[in-house]
Coordinates of C-alpha atoms in Angstrom, one line a residue:
M1 CA 0.0 0.0 0.0
K2 CA 2.6 2.5 1.1
T3 CA 3.8 5.0 -1.6
F4 CA 5.2 7.6 0.7
E5 CA 6.1 7.9 4.4
R6 CA 6.6 11.2 6.3
R7 CA 7.8 10.8 9.9
S8 CA 6.8 13.4 12.4
E9 CA 5.2 13.7 15.8
R10 CA 1.8 12.1 16.3
V11 CA -0.8 13.2 13.7
K12 CA -4.2 13.5 15.3
S13 CA -6.0 15.5 12.6
I14 CA -6.0 15.7 8.8
D15 CA -7.8 18.2 6.5
L16 CA -7.4 18.8 2.8
H17 CA -7.6 22.2 1.1
P18 CA -10.4 22.2 -1.6
T19 CA -8.2 23.7 -4.4
E20 CA -4.5 23.6 -3.4
S21 CA -2.5 20.5 -3.0
W22 CA -2.2 21.1 0.8
V23 CA -3.0 18.9 3.7
L24 CA -3.4 20.5 7.2
L25 CA -1.9 18.3 9.9
G26 CA -2.8 18.7 13.6
M27 CA -0.1 17.4 15.9
H28 CA 0.0 15.9 19.3
S29 CA 2.9 18.3 20.1
G30 CA 0.7 21.4 19.7
N31 CA 2.0 22.3 16.3
V32 CA 0.1 22.5 13.0
C33 CA 1.7 22.3 9.6
V34 CA 0.6 22.8 6.0
W35 CA 2.2 20.0 3.9
N36 CA 2.1 19.9 0.1
Y37 CA 1.2 16.3 -0.9
R38 CA 2.4 16.8 -4.5
S39 CA 5.9 18.3 -3.8
Q40 CA 6.1 16.5 -0.4
V41 CA 7.3 19.8 1.1
T42 CA 6.2 21.4 4.4
E43 CA 4.9 24.8 3.3
K44 CA 4.2 26.3 6.7
T45 CA 4.4 25.4 10.4
F46 CA 2.3 27.0 13.1
E47 CA 3.5 26.7 16.7
I48 CA 0.1 26.8 18.3
S49 CA 0.6 25.9 22.0
K50 CA 2.0 23.4 24.4
S51 CA -1.4 21.7 24.4
R52 CA -2.2 18.8 22.0
V53 CA -4.1 19.7 18.8
R54 CA -6.9 17.2 18.0
S55 CA -8.6 19.1 15.2
A56 CA -7.6 21.6 12.6
K57 CA -9.5 22.7 9.6
F58 CA -9.2 25.0 6.5
I59 CA -11.7 27.8 6.0
A60 CA -10.6 28.3 2.4
R61 CA -13.1 31.0 1.5
K62 CA -11.5 33.2 4.2
E63 CA -7.9 31.9 3.7
W64 CA -7.9 30.8 7.3
I65 CA -7.0 27.7 9.3
V66 CA -8.9 27.1 12.6
V67 CA -7.4 25.0 15.3
G68 CA -8.8 23.4 18.5
A69 CA -6.5 22.3 21.3
D70 CA -6.6 20.6 24.7
D71 CA -6.4 24.0 26.4
G72 CA -10.0 24.6 25.2
I73 CA -8.9 27.5 23.0
I74 CA -9.9 28.0 19.4
R75 CA -7.2 29.8 17.3
V76 CA -7.6 31.2 13.8
Y77 CA -4.8 32.1 11.5
N78 CA -4.4 33.5 8.0
Y79 CA -2.6 30.7 6.2
N80 CA -0.9 33.0 3.7
T81 CA 0.4 35.7 6.1
M82 CA 0.4 33.4 9.2
E83 CA -1.3 36.2 11.1
N84 CA -3.2 35.2 14.3
I85 CA -6.7 36.5 13.4
V86 CA -8.3 35.6 16.8
E87 CA -8.1 33.2 19.7
F88 CA -10.6 32.7 22.4
K89 CA -11.5 30.3 25.2
A90 CA -14.2 28.1 23.7
H91 CA -14.5 25.1 26.1
S92 CA -13.6 24.1 29.6
D93 CA -11.9 20.9 28.4
F94 CA -10.2 19.3 25.4
I95 CA -11.6 20.2 22.0
R96 CA -12.0 17.0 20.0
S97 CA -13.7 18.0 16.8
L98 CA -14.2 21.1 14.6
I99 CA -16.4 21.2 11.4
V100 CA -16.9 24.2 9.1
H101 CA -20.3 24.8 7.6
P102 CA -20.1 24.7 3.7
S103 CA -22.0 27.9 3.1
H104 CA -22.8 29.8 6.3
P105 CA -20.1 31.6 8.5
Y106 CA -20.4 28.9 11.1
L107 CA -17.9 26.7 13.0
L108 CA -19.1 23.8 15.3
S109 CA -16.8 22.6 18.1
A110 CA -17.1 19.5 20.3
S111 CA -15.4 18.9 23.6
D112 CA -14.7 16.7 26.6
D113 CA -16.9 19.2 28.5
K114 CA -19.8 17.3 26.8
E115 CA -20.9 20.4 24.9
I116 CA -21.2 21.3 21.2
K117 CA -21.0 25.0 20.3
L118 CA -21.9 27.0 17.2
W119 CA -19.6 30.0 16.5
D120 CA -20.5 32.7 13.9
W121 CA -17.4 34.5 12.6
E122 CA -19.5 37.2 11.0
K123 CA -20.7 38.1 14.5
G124 CA -17.2 38.4 15.9
W125 CA -17.0 34.7 16.7
E126 CA -20.0 34.9 19.0
C127 CA -21.2 31.6 20.4
T128 CA -24.8 31.6 19.1
K129 CA -25.8 28.2 20.4
T130 CA -24.7 25.5 22.9
F131 CA -26.0 22.0 22.3
Q132 CA -26.2 19.9 25.4
G133 CA -27.4 16.3 25.8
H134 CA -24.4 14.0 25.7
E135 CA -23.3 12.4 29.0
H136 CA -19.6 11.9 28.1
Y137 CA -17.0 13.4 25.8
V138 CA -18.2 14.4 22.3
M139 CA -15.6 12.9 20.0
Q140 CA -16.6 13.9 16.4
L141 CA -19.1 15.9 14.4
A142 CA -20.3 15.6 10.8
F143 CA -22.7 17.6 8.6
N144 CA -25.5 15.8 6.7
P145 CA -24.5 16.3 3.0
R146 CA -28.1 16.4 1.9
D147 CA -29.2 18.9 4.6
T148 CA -26.3 21.0 6.0
N149 CA -28.6 22.4 8.7
V150 CA -28.4 18.9 10.3
F151 CA -25.3 17.5 11.9
A152 CA -24.4 14.3 13.8
S153 CA -22.3 13.9 16.9
A154 CA -20.5 10.8 18.3
S155 CA -19.8 10.4 22.0
L156 CA -18.2 8.1 24.5
D157 CA -21.7 7.9 26.1
H158 CA -22.2 5.2 23.4
T159 CA -24.7 7.4 21.4
I160 CA -24.9 9.2 18.1
K161 CA -27.2 12.2 18.2
F162 CA -28.6 14.2 15.3
W163 CA -29.2 18.0 15.7
D164 CA -30.7 20.8 13.7
I165 CA -28.8 24.0 13.8
G166 CA -32.0 25.9 14.6
S167 CA -32.9 23.9 17.7
L168 CA -31.1 23.1 20.9
D169 CA -32.7 19.7 21.4
P170 CA -31.5 16.7 19.5
R171 CA -33.9 15.5 16.8
S172 CA -33.0 11.9 17.3
S173 CA -30.5 9.7 19.2
I174 CA -29.4 6.1 18.8
N175 CA -27.4 3.8 21.1
G176 CA -25.8 1.3 18.8
H177 CA -22.5 0.3 20.3
S178 CA -21.5 -1.4 23.6
E179 CA -18.6 1.1 24.1
G180 CA -17.9 4.7 23.3
V181 CA -18.3 6.0 19.7
N182 CA -15.3 7.8 18.3
S183 CA -16.2 8.5 14.7
V184 CA -19.3 9.3 12.5
E185 CA -19.4 9.9 8.8
F186 CA -22.2 10.2 6.2
F187 CA -22.1 8.6 2.8
E188 CA -24.5 8.2 -0.1
T189 CA -24.8 5.2 -2.4
D190 CA -27.5 4.1 -4.9
G191 CA -29.6 7.2 -4.1
K192 CA -29.7 6.4 -0.3
L193 CA -28.1 8.2 2.6
Y194 CA -26.2 6.2 5.2
F195 CA -23.8 6.9 8.0
L196 CA -20.9 5.0 9.5
T197 CA -19.8 4.8 13.2
G198 CA -16.6 3.5 14.7
S199 CA -16.3 2.5 18.3
D200 CA -14.2 1.4 21.2
D201 CA -16.0 -1.9 21.0
H202 CA -13.7 -2.5 17.9
T203 CA -16.6 -2.5 15.4
I204 CA -17.9 -0.3 12.6
K205 CA -21.6 0.0 12.0
V206 CA -23.4 1.0 8.8
W207 CA -26.7 2.7 9.3
D208 CA -29.6 3.6 7.1
Y209 CA -30.2 7.3 7.8
E210 CA -33.9 7.3 7.0
S211 CA -34.9 4.4 9.2
M212 CA -32.0 4.8 11.7
A213 CA -31.6 1.0 11.4
C214 CA -28.2 -0.7 11.5
V215 CA -27.8 -2.6 8.2
Q216 CA -24.3 -4.1 8.9
T217 CA -21.7 -4.5 11.7
L218 CA -18.2 -4.7 10.4
E219 CA -15.8 -6.8 12.6
G220 CA -12.1 -7.1 12.0
H221 CA -10.2 -4.7 14.2
T222 CA -8.8 -5.8 17.6
N223 CA -8.7 -2.4 19.3
N224 CA -10.5 1.0 19.3
V225 CA -11.7 2.2 15.9
T226 CA -10.5 5.8 15.6
S227 CA -11.3 6.9 12.1
L228 CA -13.2 6.0 9.0
Q229 CA -13.8 7.3 5.5
R230 CA -15.6 6.1 2.4
V231 CA -14.3 6.4 -1.1
K232 CA -16.0 5.5 -4.5
L233 CA -13.8 4.7 -7.4
D234 CA -14.7 1.9 -9.8
A235 CA -16.0 0.2 -6.7
S236 CA -17.1 1.4 -3.3
F237 CA -14.9 1.0 -0.3
I238 CA -14.8 2.0 3.4
I239 CA -11.4 2.4 5.0
T240 CA -11.1 2.3 8.8
G241 CA -8.2 3.0 11.1
S242 CA -7.6 1.7 14.6
E243 CA -5.4 1.7 17.6
D244 CA -4.5 -1.8 16.6
Q245 CA -2.2 -0.2 14.0
T246 CA -4.1 -1.4 11.0
M247 CA -6.3 0.0 8.2
C248 CA -9.1 -2.2 7.1
V249 CA -10.7 -1.9 3.6
W250 CA -14.3 -3.0 3.4
N251 CA -16.5 -3.4 0.2
T252 CA -19.7 -1.4 0.7
K253 CA -21.6 -3.7 -1.7
T254 CA -20.8 -7.0 0.0
Y255 CA -19.5 -5.6 3.4
N256 CA -16.6 -8.1 3.1
L257 CA -13.2 -7.2 4.6
D258 CA -11.2 -7.0 1.4
Q259 CA -7.8 -6.0 2.7
V260 CA -5.9 -5.3 6.0
Y261 CA -2.8 -3.2 6.1
T262 CA -0.5 -2.7 9.1
S263 CA 0.9 0.7 9.8
E264 CA 4.6 0.9 10.2
L265 CA 4.1 4.2 12.0
G266 CA 2.0 3.0 15.0
R267 CA -1.6 3.6 15.8
V268 CA -3.9 5.2 13.2
W269 CA -5.7 8.4 14.2
A270 CA -7.0 10.1 11.1
I271 CA -7.8 9.3 7.4
A272 CA -8.5 11.6 4.5
F273 CA -9.0 11.0 0.8
I274 CA -7.6 13.5 -1.8
K275 CA -10.5 14.8 -3.8
D276 CA -11.0 13.3 -7.3
S277 CA -8.1 10.9 -6.8
S278 CA -7.5 7.4 -5.5
E279 CA -4.9 8.6 -2.9
V280 CA -5.4 8.4 0.8
I281 CA -3.5 10.2 3.6
I282 CA -3.3 8.4 7.0
G283 CA -2.2 10.1 10.3
C284 CA -0.4 7.8 12.7
D285 CA 1.7 7.9 15.9
E286 CA 4.9 8.6 14.1
G287 CA 3.8 10.6 11.0
I288 CA 1.7 10.1 7.9
L289 CA 1.4 7.4 5.2
V290 CA 0.2 8.2 1.7
G291 CA -1.3 5.3 -0.2
E292 CA -3.3 4.7 -3.4
F293 CA -6.4 2.7 -4.1
N294 CA -7.1 0.7 -7.3
S295 CA -9.7 -1.8 -8.3
V296 CA -8.1 -4.6 -6.2
G297 CA -7.4 -2.6 -3.1
C298 CA -4.5 -0.3 -2.0

């Protein structure tokens, strides 16, 4: 699988720029770097804080990066000038996940303080809503691709909740795992909307969004499932990463486990696919791996 290996401190977060060949890497050390996956050169490094960075995102339409760290502070930088635009105390505990609304000036943040917050940068980064309801750390957020006023949250309280930006109460909640849920991701296939969840119970579940029914449980990892992504090339695949140091490739038509790859860089924490390509970037304990999919796997 491996086509390139870049050693660094632990990579907890990966985000891809929509037009440039840049990947934003959030590091366990508190640093963030912009790395060019075509030239394989580090373009910029931001020394954020002494706290771990667990989520960092591009806001390309503003030429910004936004970073959430274990000190509960959100920091925003211009990625061209490296100017610190703003920083503010957002949560009372670790920030686990950030997502940027595709059209509105909104950022959502999730934290170990069990809260999800909505920030409006056109209102001076005012917190306009606080979503409460989880009983443990909120690990990841994801927007519904068909209705971006709706988002999902995954928590160590074993639940996945669905929220409307316009309401403080969850519209639905499911308890589908025997341990905490680390990851949630939407995907569409054959005209239907599904979502994936990855858990500390070592499983991945595939859910029908309309019925909220689990259609498949994927078993193959031997430790916590930390990350998951779906890619569609000439066939459909899900790739999942785990603290067992493996990446598993699943066929979404048959739900068979097609391939298992062992990371040479330790535990797997983050996965991202390069848009309109078969390349995948994987964040691990000791750096990143870059691999490529084809019709028979990676």
